Amino acid sequence: MCASRIWIKNPQAIFTPDDIDARGGIVIEDGKISAVLSSGETPDKPCDSIFDAREHVVLPGLINTHHHFYQTLTRAWAPVVNEPLFPWLKTLYPVWAKLTPDALHLASQVAMAELLLSGCTTTSDHHYLFPQGMENAIDIQVDVVNGLGMRAMLTRGSMSLGENEGGLPPQHTVQSGEVILEDSLRLIRRYHQRGEGARIQIALAPCSPFSVTEEIMQESARLAETEEVRLHTHLAETLDEEAFCLQRFGLRTVDYLEKVGWLSERTWLAHGIHFNDDEIRRLGKARVGICHCPVSNMRLASGICPTLELEAAGAVIGLGVDGSASNDASSLMFETRQALYLQRLRYGAKQITPQKVLRWATQGSAQILGRHDLGEIRPGKQADIALFRLDELRFSGSHDPLSALILCGAERADRVMVGGEWRVVDGEINGLDTQALIARHRQAAKQLVATF
């Protein structure tokens, strides 16, 4: 357990909203930030523990808004290394259909451990594979989240439109609408925590327009409204998807989204690349969240998310690492750096700054997940923070510490705190035998692709 009052003292640099002076550090009490201290200021009461952060850059815990944990088992798999999205999916679906509970547990541990070590304290995961024997996949992920001491928005994904009905997934990977909705309600009622400080939350996440029926999109939206949970899906990732929607529904992607009742502030979308000006205006008016996944978008040659136009229209931008078979990493610091560079190709250096992409990875991502208690170093917020050292060779000669994290390529946090508890100390996760996990995970990965 954490000490009741902790002073993280005199950081080398600290990322705060509105450039609030926090050079004196922050005080943490009962899992929340109770005070932000300006230069020379000290706590008004004694602290149980003091951490001298003079050699650390302090960030709010990074927040990942889109992932597929299970895909850590199929990283850099030769048959799909050079494929775009649709052929990539068609080749991988039969492999993923062999997923087992033990393999998912290992894959989720690896994904979340990698995120945690990159300074990420809250993650979302989009799990939509429930082959026979995998009915309790989300329950498995809950166990992993609790074991690592992170926060997560676990989404009950679904696929209900198989190849026989004109969808992309193999028939044996889809479920009926009744099964999907029953399990969605079970998970919400069993695990979804509400209010400040929630560790586990559940959202509903039909996979994509090419893998679910119109009915499951509509029914998921109704259930989400009734149960007051969020909605998530992939949308406008590729031009192939746009062509599919036009052929099957006679609608472009955003028109389809509106038809099924998803054009609302409750919704966040993964990728959001191929929108026209009118669609951007409508998404912004509805305050839809957009998870930008730069590495995956480059890896699959999908395109570049129009972030600034979407923000100007009123949409909320956050970041996500996407699946570890299309990234092929789970590092949110790496993702933040790539967001800077990819978006500069579109908008230029002046408009896309290190501070802007850090806001996407913290405040923006928190807002996307409906979390007003996360994403900022400010009194009253949860004490989720990441501390980075700049003593590696890659940082030698750097001058601005916050910019150096992004421009020089910080990869690993030295310390990470979640809810006032240290989860990473000296670059290692408390209570996790990382080498043993790697050995078990590698074996599971080999077994998964053994017959292909």
Short mmCIF file of C-alpha atoms in Angstrom, two decimals:
data_model
loop_
_atom_site.label_atom_id
_atom_site.label_comp_id
_atom_site.label_asym_id
_atom_site.label_seq_id
_atom_site.Cartn_x
_atom_site.Cartn_y
_atom_site.Cartn_z
CA MET A 1 0.00 0.00 0.00
CA CYS A 2 1.08 3.60 -0.56
CA ALA A 3 2.03 5.94 2.26
CA SER A 4 -0.81 8.30 3.07
CA ARG A 5 1.14 11.46 2.13
CA ILE A 6 3.92 11.47 -0.48
CA TRP A 7 5.92 14.46 -1.71
CA ILE A 8 7.46 14.04 -5.17
CA LYS A 9 9.96 16.82 -4.75
CA ASN A 10 11.58 19.33 -7.12
CA PRO A 11 11.32 17.51 -10.49
CA GLN A 12 13.75 18.30 -13.28
CA ALA A 13 10.66 19.12 -15.37
CA ILE A 14 6.94 18.45 -15.07
CA PHE A 15 4.12 18.52 -17.63
CA THR A 16 1.16 20.44 -16.25
CA PRO A 17 -1.99 21.88 -17.83
CA ASP A 18 -1.78 25.56 -18.78
CA ASP A 19 1.94 25.59 -17.82
CA ILE A 20 1.12 25.70 -14.10
CA ASP A 21 4.32 26.19 -12.07
CA ALA A 22 4.97 22.82 -10.41
CA ARG A 23 8.73 23.08 -9.95
CA GLY A 24 8.32 22.41 -6.22
CA GLY A 25 6.71 19.08 -7.03
CA ILE A 26 3.41 17.46 -6.12
CA VAL A 27 1.87 16.12 -2.93
CA ILE A 28 -0.11 12.89 -3.06
CA GLU A 29 -2.60 11.95 -0.39
CA ASP A 30 -4.79 8.83 -0.31
CA GLY A 31 -4.22 8.11 -3.97
CA LYS A 32 -4.95 11.61 -5.29
CA ILE A 33 -2.90 14.71 -6.05
CA SER A 34 -3.63 17.05 -3.15
CA ALA A 35 -1.25 19.90 -3.99
CA VAL A 36 0.89 21.21 -6.84
CA LEU A 37 3.83 23.22 -5.49
CA SER A 38 5.49 26.15 -7.24
CA SER A 39 9.24 26.76 -7.18
CA GLY A 40 10.51 27.03 -3.60
CA GLU A 41 7.17 26.01 -2.08
CA THR A 42 6.96 23.13 0.42
CA PRO A 43 4.03 21.02 1.66
CA ASP A 44 1.80 22.63 4.30
CA LYS A 45 1.89 19.45 6.43
CA PRO A 46 4.53 16.75 7.03
CA CYS A 47 4.69 13.90 4.52
CA ASP A 48 5.15 10.21 5.27
CA SER A 49 7.42 9.76 2.27
CA ILE A 50 9.56 12.08 0.11
CA PHE A 51 10.88 11.18 -3.33
CA ASP A 52 13.56 13.48 -4.72
CA ALA A 53 12.73 13.86 -8.43
CA ARG A 54 15.53 16.24 -9.37
CA GLU A 55 16.72 13.77 -12.02
CA HIS A 56 13.25 12.96 -13.33
CA VAL A 57 10.82 14.40 -15.85
CA VAL A 58 7.28 13.93 -14.50
CA LEU A 59 4.26 13.30 -16.73
CA PRO A 60 0.65 12.41 -16.01
CA GLY A 61 0.23 8.68 -16.60
CA LEU A 62 -0.19 8.12 -20.32
CA ILE A 63 -3.55 6.72 -21.47
CA ASN A 64 -3.92 4.23 -24.33
CA THR A 65 -7.34 4.29 -26.00
CA HIS A 66 -7.08 1.39 -28.48
CA HIS A 67 -5.33 -1.96 -28.37
CA HIS A 68 -5.76 -5.68 -29.05
CA PHE A 69 -3.78 -7.43 -26.31
CA TYR A 70 -4.03 -10.88 -27.87
CA GLN A 71 -2.10 -9.73 -30.93
CA THR A 72 1.21 -9.71 -29.05
CA LEU A 73 1.27 -13.40 -30.01
CA THR A 74 1.49 -12.65 -33.75
CA ARG A 75 4.02 -9.83 -33.94
CA ALA A 76 6.17 -9.64 -37.09
CA TRP A 77 4.66 -12.83 -38.54
CA ALA A 78 6.19 -13.26 -41.99
CA PRO A 79 3.00 -14.00 -44.01
CA VAL A 80 1.49 -10.60 -43.13
CA VAL A 81 4.52 -8.33 -42.79
CA ASN A 82 3.84 -6.61 -46.13
CA GLU A 83 0.03 -6.79 -46.31
CA PRO A 84 -2.56 -3.97 -46.08
CA LEU A 85 -5.52 -4.28 -43.71
CA PHE A 86 -8.01 -6.59 -45.45
CA PRO A 87 -5.51 -9.28 -46.64
CA TRP A 88 -3.72 -8.91 -43.29
CA LEU A 89 -6.96 -9.68 -41.45
CA LYS A 90 -8.00 -12.55 -43.75
CA THR A 91 -4.65 -14.26 -43.19
CA LEU A 92 -4.63 -13.75 -39.42
CA TYR A 93 -8.25 -14.61 -38.55
CA PRO A 94 -7.68 -18.41 -38.72
CA VAL A 95 -4.58 -18.06 -36.52
CA TRP A 96 -6.34 -15.96 -33.91
CA ALA A 97 -9.27 -18.41 -33.87
CA LYS A 98 -6.92 -20.89 -32.13
CA LEU A 99 -6.52 -18.56 -29.14
CA THR A 100 -6.70 -20.27 -25.73
CA PRO A 101 -7.39 -18.84 -22.26
CA ASP A 102 -3.78 -19.37 -21.14
CA ALA A 103 -2.43 -17.74 -24.30
CA LEU A 104 -4.73 -14.72 -23.85
CA HIS A 105 -3.62 -14.34 -20.24
CA LEU A 106 0.03 -14.30 -21.30
CA ALA A 107 -0.63 -11.99 -24.25
CA SER A 108 -2.52 -9.54 -22.02
CA GLN A 109 0.26 -9.58 -19.42
CA VAL A 110 2.87 -8.83 -22.06
CA ALA A 111 0.84 -6.04 -23.64
CA MET A 112 0.03 -4.36 -20.34
CA ALA A 113 3.53 -4.78 -18.91
CA GLU A 114 4.99 -3.14 -22.00
CA LEU A 115 2.49 -0.30 -21.71
CA LEU A 116 3.21 0.17 -18.00
CA LEU A 117 6.95 0.33 -18.61
CA SER A 118 6.36 3.01 -21.25
CA GLY A 119 4.63 5.23 -18.66
CA CYS A 120 1.05 4.18 -19.42
CA THR A 121 -1.23 3.85 -16.39
CA THR A 122 -4.64 3.40 -18.07
CA THR A 123 -5.38 1.36 -21.17
CA SER A 124 -8.31 0.33 -23.27
CA ASP A 125 -8.46 -3.03 -25.02
CA HIS A 126 -10.72 -4.07 -27.89
CA HIS A 127 -11.25 -7.82 -27.64
CA TYR A 128 -13.65 -9.28 -30.19
CA LEU A 129 -12.52 -12.92 -30.49
CA PHE A 130 -14.59 -15.49 -28.61
CA PRO A 131 -14.01 -18.89 -30.26
CA GLN A 132 -15.13 -22.02 -28.43
CA GLY A 133 -13.50 -22.17 -25.02
CA MET A 134 -12.85 -18.43 -24.94
CA GLU A 135 -16.23 -17.31 -23.62
CA ASN A 136 -14.59 -15.74 -20.53
CA ALA A 137 -11.95 -13.74 -22.39
CA ILE A 138 -12.83 -10.42 -20.72
CA ASP A 139 -12.80 -12.07 -17.29
CA ILE A 140 -9.23 -13.19 -18.03
CA GLN A 141 -8.25 -9.64 -18.89
CA VAL A 142 -9.80 -8.30 -15.68
CA ASP A 143 -7.55 -10.67 -13.74
CA VAL A 144 -4.46 -9.35 -15.55
CA VAL A 145 -5.39 -5.70 -14.99
CA ASN A 146 -5.85 -6.31 -11.28
CA GLY A 147 -2.58 -8.24 -11.07
CA LEU A 148 -0.57 -5.41 -12.61
CA GLY A 149 -2.37 -2.68 -10.67
CA MET A 150 -3.30 -0.60 -13.72
CA ARG A 151 -6.61 0.88 -14.86
CA ALA A 152 -8.44 -0.37 -17.93
CA MET A 153 -11.47 0.22 -20.09
CA LEU A 154 -12.05 -3.32 -21.34
CA THR A 155 -14.37 -3.41 -24.32
CA ARG A 156 -16.64 -6.35 -25.02
CA GLY A 157 -16.01 -6.59 -28.72
CA SER A 158 -17.99 -8.72 -31.13
CA MET A 159 -18.13 -10.16 -34.63
CA SER A 160 -21.52 -11.29 -35.94
CA LEU A 161 -21.15 -10.97 -39.73
CA GLY A 162 -19.26 -13.96 -41.10
CA GLU A 163 -18.12 -14.83 -44.62
CA ASN A 164 -21.38 -16.64 -45.37
CA GLU A 165 -23.30 -13.38 -44.89
CA GLY A 166 -20.81 -11.22 -46.79
CA GLY A 167 -18.55 -10.24 -43.90
CA LEU A 168 -14.79 -10.60 -43.60
CA PRO A 169 -14.33 -12.98 -40.60
CA PRO A 170 -14.47 -16.80 -40.93
CA GLN A 171 -17.81 -18.23 -39.87
CA HIS A 172 -16.41 -20.05 -36.81
CA THR A 173 -15.22 -16.74 -35.30
CA VAL A 174 -18.63 -15.03 -35.16
CA GLN A 175 -21.32 -15.10 -32.47
CA SER A 176 -25.06 -14.54 -32.50
CA GLY A 177 -26.46 -11.19 -31.43
CA GLU A 178 -28.22 -12.81 -28.47
CA VAL A 179 -24.99 -14.28 -27.09
CA ILE A 180 -23.13 -10.99 -27.59
CA LEU A 181 -25.71 -8.86 -25.80
CA GLU A 182 -26.20 -11.32 -22.90
CA ASP A 183 -22.48 -11.45 -22.23
CA SER A 184 -22.16 -7.68 -22.60
CA LEU A 185 -24.77 -7.14 -19.90
CA ARG A 186 -23.13 -9.76 -17.65
CA LEU A 187 -19.76 -8.02 -17.88
CA ILE A 188 -21.18 -4.55 -17.25
CA ARG A 189 -23.04 -5.68 -14.15
CA ARG A 190 -20.13 -7.72 -12.79
CA TYR A 191 -17.14 -5.50 -13.46
CA HIS A 192 -18.02 -1.94 -14.50
CA GLN A 193 -16.96 0.53 -11.80
CA ARG A 194 -18.36 4.04 -11.78
CA GLY A 195 -17.10 7.31 -10.40
CA GLU A 196 -13.65 8.68 -9.61
CA GLY A 197 -10.81 6.25 -9.15
CA ALA A 198 -12.44 3.38 -11.08
CA ARG A 199 -9.94 0.64 -11.94
CA ILE A 200 -12.05 -1.53 -14.27
CA GLN A 201 -14.65 -0.26 -16.71
CA ILE A 202 -16.52 -1.98 -19.53
CA ALA A 203 -17.53 -0.59 -22.92
CA LEU A 204 -19.35 -2.18 -25.87
CA ALA A 205 -17.36 -2.56 -29.06
CA PRO A 206 -18.74 -4.26 -32.18
CA CYS A 207 -15.58 -4.75 -34.18
CA SER A 208 -16.13 -2.94 -37.48
CA PRO A 209 -18.69 -2.37 -40.25
CA PHE A 210 -17.31 -5.33 -42.19
CA SER A 211 -17.53 -7.82 -39.30
CA VAL A 212 -20.84 -7.08 -37.50
CA THR A 213 -24.47 -6.80 -38.51
CA GLU A 214 -26.40 -3.57 -38.52
CA GLU A 215 -28.63 -5.04 -35.81
CA ILE A 216 -25.81 -5.63 -33.34
CA MET A 217 -24.60 -2.05 -33.88
CA GLN A 218 -28.08 -0.73 -33.08
CA GLU A 219 -28.67 -3.02 -30.10
CA SER A 220 -25.24 -2.26 -28.65
CA ALA A 221 -26.01 1.46 -28.84
CA ARG A 222 -29.32 0.92 -27.03
CA LEU A 223 -27.70 -1.20 -24.32
CA ALA A 224 -24.88 1.31 -23.84
CA GLU A 225 -27.38 4.12 -23.35
CA THR A 226 -29.46 2.08 -20.89
CA GLU A 227 -26.42 0.97 -18.86
CA GLU A 228 -24.56 4.30 -19.26
CA VAL A 229 -21.37 2.84 -20.73
CA ARG A 230 -19.32 3.89 -23.73
CA LEU A 231 -19.23 2.64 -27.33
CA HIS A 232 -16.18 1.82 -29.42
CA THR A 233 -15.46 0.52 -32.93
CA HIS A 234 -13.03 0.78 -35.83
CA LEU A 235 -14.15 3.29 -38.46
CA ALA A 236 -12.79 4.91 -41.62
CA GLU A 237 -9.44 3.13 -41.32
CA THR A 238 -9.06 2.26 -45.00
CA LEU A 239 -10.62 2.99 -48.38
CA ASP A 240 -11.52 -0.73 -48.60
CA GLU A 241 -13.77 -0.23 -45.58
CA GLU A 242 -15.41 2.78 -47.22
CA ALA A 243 -16.06 0.73 -50.38
CA PHE A 244 -17.53 -2.11 -48.27
CA CYS A 245 -19.98 0.27 -46.56
CA LEU A 246 -21.05 1.79 -49.87
CA GLN A 247 -21.60 -1.64 -51.41
CA ARG A 248 -23.38 -3.29 -48.45
CA PHE A 249 -25.29 -0.39 -46.88
CA GLY A 250 -25.35 2.19 -49.65
CA LEU A 251 -23.81 4.61 -47.15
CA ARG A 252 -20.45 6.15 -46.35
CA THR A 253 -19.00 5.28 -42.95
CA VAL A 254 -20.28 8.29 -40.99
CA ASP A 255 -23.74 8.04 -42.55
CA TYR A 256 -23.80 4.40 -41.42
CA LEU A 257 -22.64 5.41 -37.94
CA GLU A 258 -25.51 7.88 -37.69
CA LYS A 259 -28.07 5.39 -39.01
CA VAL A 260 -27.22 2.85 -36.27
CA GLY A 261 -27.38 5.45 -33.49
CA TRP A 262 -23.68 5.88 -32.77
CA LEU A 263 -23.14 9.56 -33.62
CA SER A 264 -22.83 10.74 -30.01
CA GLU A 265 -20.42 11.83 -27.29
CA ARG A 266 -20.62 8.27 -25.91
CA THR A 267 -18.67 6.97 -28.94
CA TRP A 268 -14.97 6.82 -29.68
CA LEU A 269 -13.54 5.52 -32.93
CA ALA A 270 -10.24 3.86 -33.72
CA HIS A 271 -8.29 5.36 -36.64
CA GLY A 272 -10.71 7.87 -38.20
CA ILE A 273 -8.70 8.57 -41.35
CA HIS A 274 -10.98 8.77 -44.37
CA PHE A 275 -13.53 11.51 -43.65
CA ASN A 276 -14.69 14.30 -45.92
CA ASP A 277 -15.29 17.86 -44.68
CA ASP A 278 -18.98 17.32 -43.95
CA GLU A 279 -18.28 14.14 -41.99
CA ILE A 280 -15.64 15.92 -39.93
CA ARG A 281 -18.14 18.67 -39.13
CA ARG A 282 -20.78 16.14 -38.02
CA LEU A 283 -18.33 14.13 -35.91
CA GLY A 284 -17.17 17.30 -34.21
CA LYS A 285 -20.69 18.52 -33.55
CA ALA A 286 -21.49 15.18 -31.87
CA ARG A 287 -18.25 15.37 -29.80
CA VAL A 288 -17.17 11.91 -30.97
CA GLY A 289 -13.73 10.78 -29.80
CA ILE A 290 -11.07 9.76 -32.31
CA CYS A 291 -8.17 7.50 -31.34
CA HIS A 292 -5.21 8.27 -33.57
CA CYS A 293 -3.01 5.18 -34.13
CA PRO A 294 -0.04 6.50 -36.12
CA VAL A 295 2.24 3.45 -36.07
CA SER A 296 -0.47 1.02 -37.20
CA ASN A 297 -1.62 3.47 -39.86
CA MET A 298 1.91 3.65 -41.24
CA ARG A 299 2.55 -0.09 -40.85
CA LEU A 300 -0.57 -1.00 -42.88
CA ALA A 301 -0.27 2.04 -45.18
CA SER A 302 -3.80 3.10 -44.24
CA GLY A 303 -3.41 6.90 -44.28
CA ILE A 304 -3.10 9.84 -41.87
CA CYS A 305 -5.80 10.91 -39.43
CA PRO A 306 -6.93 14.56 -40.00
CA THR A 307 -6.43 15.43 -36.34
CA LEU A 308 -6.43 19.23 -36.50
CA GLU A 309 -9.57 19.46 -38.64
CA LEU A 310 -11.34 17.05 -36.30
CA GLU A 311 -10.25 19.01 -33.21
CA ALA A 312 -11.30 22.30 -34.77
CA ALA A 313 -14.74 20.83 -35.46
CA GLY A 314 -15.13 19.72 -31.81
CA ALA A 315 -14.03 16.08 -31.86
CA VAL A 316 -11.67 14.84 -29.13
CA ILE A 317 -8.29 13.37 -30.13
CA GLY A 318 -6.45 10.70 -28.14
CA LEU A 319 -3.75 8.15 -28.92
CA GLY A 320 -3.66 4.36 -29.16
CA VAL A 321 -1.01 1.77 -29.95
CA ASP A 322 -3.52 -0.49 -31.76
CA GLY A 323 -2.90 -4.22 -31.97
CA SER A 324 0.59 -5.56 -31.49
CA ALA A 325 0.36 -7.35 -34.83
CA SER A 326 -0.02 -4.05 -36.67
CA ASN A 327 2.39 -1.91 -34.67
CA ASP A 328 4.20 -4.23 -33.56
CA ALA A 329 4.78 -2.72 -30.12
CA SER A 330 2.80 -1.67 -27.06
CA SER A 331 4.75 1.47 -26.11
CA LEU A 332 2.71 4.61 -25.72
CA MET A 333 5.82 6.80 -25.50
CA PHE A 334 6.92 5.46 -28.89
CA GLU A 335 3.40 6.06 -30.21
CA THR A 336 3.47 9.65 -28.98
CA ARG A 337 6.75 10.30 -30.78
CA GLN A 338 5.40 8.81 -34.00
CA ALA A 339 2.26 10.92 -33.69
CA LEU A 340 4.47 14.01 -33.62
CA TYR A 341 6.33 13.05 -36.77
CA LEU A 342 3.43 11.67 -38.81
CA GLN A 343 1.22 14.66 -38.04
CA ARG A 344 4.05 17.07 -38.91
CA LEU A 345 4.07 15.55 -42.39
CA ARG A 346 0.47 16.69 -42.73
CA TYR A 347 0.47 19.99 -40.84
CA GLY A 348 4.08 21.15 -40.47
CA ALA A 349 6.35 21.61 -37.47
CA LYS A 350 4.80 24.77 -36.03
CA GLN A 351 1.35 23.27 -35.36
CA ILE A 352 2.38 19.84 -34.03
CA THR A 353 4.57 20.26 -30.95
CA PRO A 354 5.80 17.81 -28.29
CA GLN A 355 3.37 19.43 -25.85
CA LYS A 356 0.45 18.89 -28.22
CA VAL A 357 1.06 15.18 -28.70
CA LEU A 358 1.61 14.75 -24.94
CA ARG A 359 -1.81 16.34 -24.39
CA TRP A 360 -3.32 13.86 -26.84
CA ALA A 361 -1.69 11.00 -24.90
CA THR A 362 -2.98 12.28 -21.54
CA GLN A 363 -5.84 14.80 -21.39
CA GLY A 364 -7.29 13.91 -24.78
CA SER A 365 -7.20 10.17 -24.16
CA ALA A 366 -8.75 10.61 -20.70
CA GLN A 367 -11.60 12.61 -22.20
CA ILE A 368 -12.17 9.97 -24.88
CA LEU A 369 -12.65 7.34 -22.17
CA GLY A 370 -14.96 9.63 -20.18
CA ARG A 371 -12.41 9.94 -17.38
CA HIS A 372 -12.38 13.43 -15.87
CA ASP A 373 -10.27 12.25 -12.92
CA LEU A 374 -7.24 11.27 -15.04
CA GLY A 375 -4.79 12.75 -17.53
CA GLU A 376 -3.58 15.87 -15.71
CA ILE A 377 -1.28 16.85 -12.88
CA ARG A 378 -3.74 18.96 -10.98
CA PRO A 379 -5.15 18.91 -7.42
CA GLY A 380 -8.04 16.47 -7.11
CA LYS A 381 -6.92 14.22 -9.97
CA GLN A 382 -5.88 10.61 -9.43
CA ALA A 383 -2.19 10.18 -8.60
CA ASP A 384 -1.31 8.38 -11.84
CA ILE A 385 2.14 9.61 -12.88
CA ALA A 386 5.18 8.49 -14.88
CA LEU A 387 8.75 9.56 -14.15
CA PHE A 388 11.52 9.39 -16.76
CA ARG A 389 15.28 9.84 -16.36
CA LEU A 390 17.37 11.60 -19.00
CA ASP A 391 20.70 9.96 -18.14
CA GLU A 392 20.93 7.60 -21.13
CA LEU A 393 23.28 8.22 -24.05
CA ARG A 394 20.36 9.15 -26.31
CA PHE A 395 19.60 12.23 -24.18
CA SER A 396 23.17 13.53 -23.89
CA GLY A 397 23.34 17.10 -25.17
CA SER A 398 19.59 17.72 -24.93
CA HIS A 399 18.41 20.98 -23.38
CA ASP A 400 14.63 21.09 -22.98
CA PRO A 401 13.64 18.06 -20.84
CA LEU A 402 10.01 17.72 -21.98
CA SER A 403 10.91 18.00 -25.64
CA ALA A 404 13.80 15.58 -25.13
CA LEU A 405 11.40 12.83 -23.99
CA ILE A 406 9.74 12.92 -27.40
CA LEU A 407 12.50 14.06 -29.75
CA CYS A 408 15.27 11.88 -28.30
CA GLY A 409 12.98 8.88 -28.02
CA ALA A 410 12.31 8.00 -24.38
CA GLU A 411 11.30 4.35 -24.20
CA ARG A 412 11.15 3.25 -20.58
CA ALA A 413 9.86 4.97 -17.47
CA ASP A 414 12.05 4.80 -14.37
CA ARG A 415 9.06 4.95 -12.03
CA VAL A 416 5.30 4.70 -12.54
CA MET A 417 2.60 5.33 -9.96
CA VAL A 418 -1.07 4.34 -10.21
CA GLY A 419 -3.48 5.69 -7.62
CA GLY A 420 -0.62 6.65 -5.31
CA GLU A 421 1.04 3.21 -5.47
CA TRP A 422 4.41 2.63 -7.14
CA ARG A 423 3.92 -0.02 -9.82
CA VAL A 424 7.30 0.49 -11.53
CA VAL A 425 10.46 1.15 -9.52
CA ASP A 426 13.93 1.50 -11.10
CA GLY A 427 12.52 0.47 -14.45
CA GLU A 428 11.05 -2.82 -13.22
CA ILE A 429 7.44 -3.80 -12.52
CA ASN A 430 6.80 -4.68 -8.92
CA GLY A 431 6.01 -8.36 -8.44
CA LEU A 432 6.50 -9.41 -12.08
CA ASP A 433 9.16 -11.86 -13.25
CA THR A 434 9.56 -10.35 -16.71
CA GLN A 435 12.02 -12.94 -18.03
CA ALA A 436 9.78 -15.84 -17.03
CA LEU A 437 6.81 -14.10 -18.66
CA ILE A 438 8.76 -13.63 -21.89
CA ALA A 439 9.73 -17.31 -21.98
CA ARG A 440 6.13 -18.50 -21.49
CA HIS A 441 4.77 -15.95 -23.96
CA ARG A 442 7.27 -16.90 -26.68
CA GLN A 443 6.29 -20.54 -26.35
CA ALA A 444 2.59 -19.68 -26.62
CA ALA A 445 3.28 -17.57 -29.72
CA LYS A 446 5.14 -20.45 -31.39
CA GLN A 447 2.29 -22.83 -30.65
CA LEU A 448 -0.33 -20.46 -32.06
CA VAL A 449 1.27 -20.28 -35.53
CA ALA A 450 2.71 -23.82 -35.54
CA THR A 451 0.26 -25.27 -38.11
CA PHE A 452 0.33 -22.33 -40.51
#
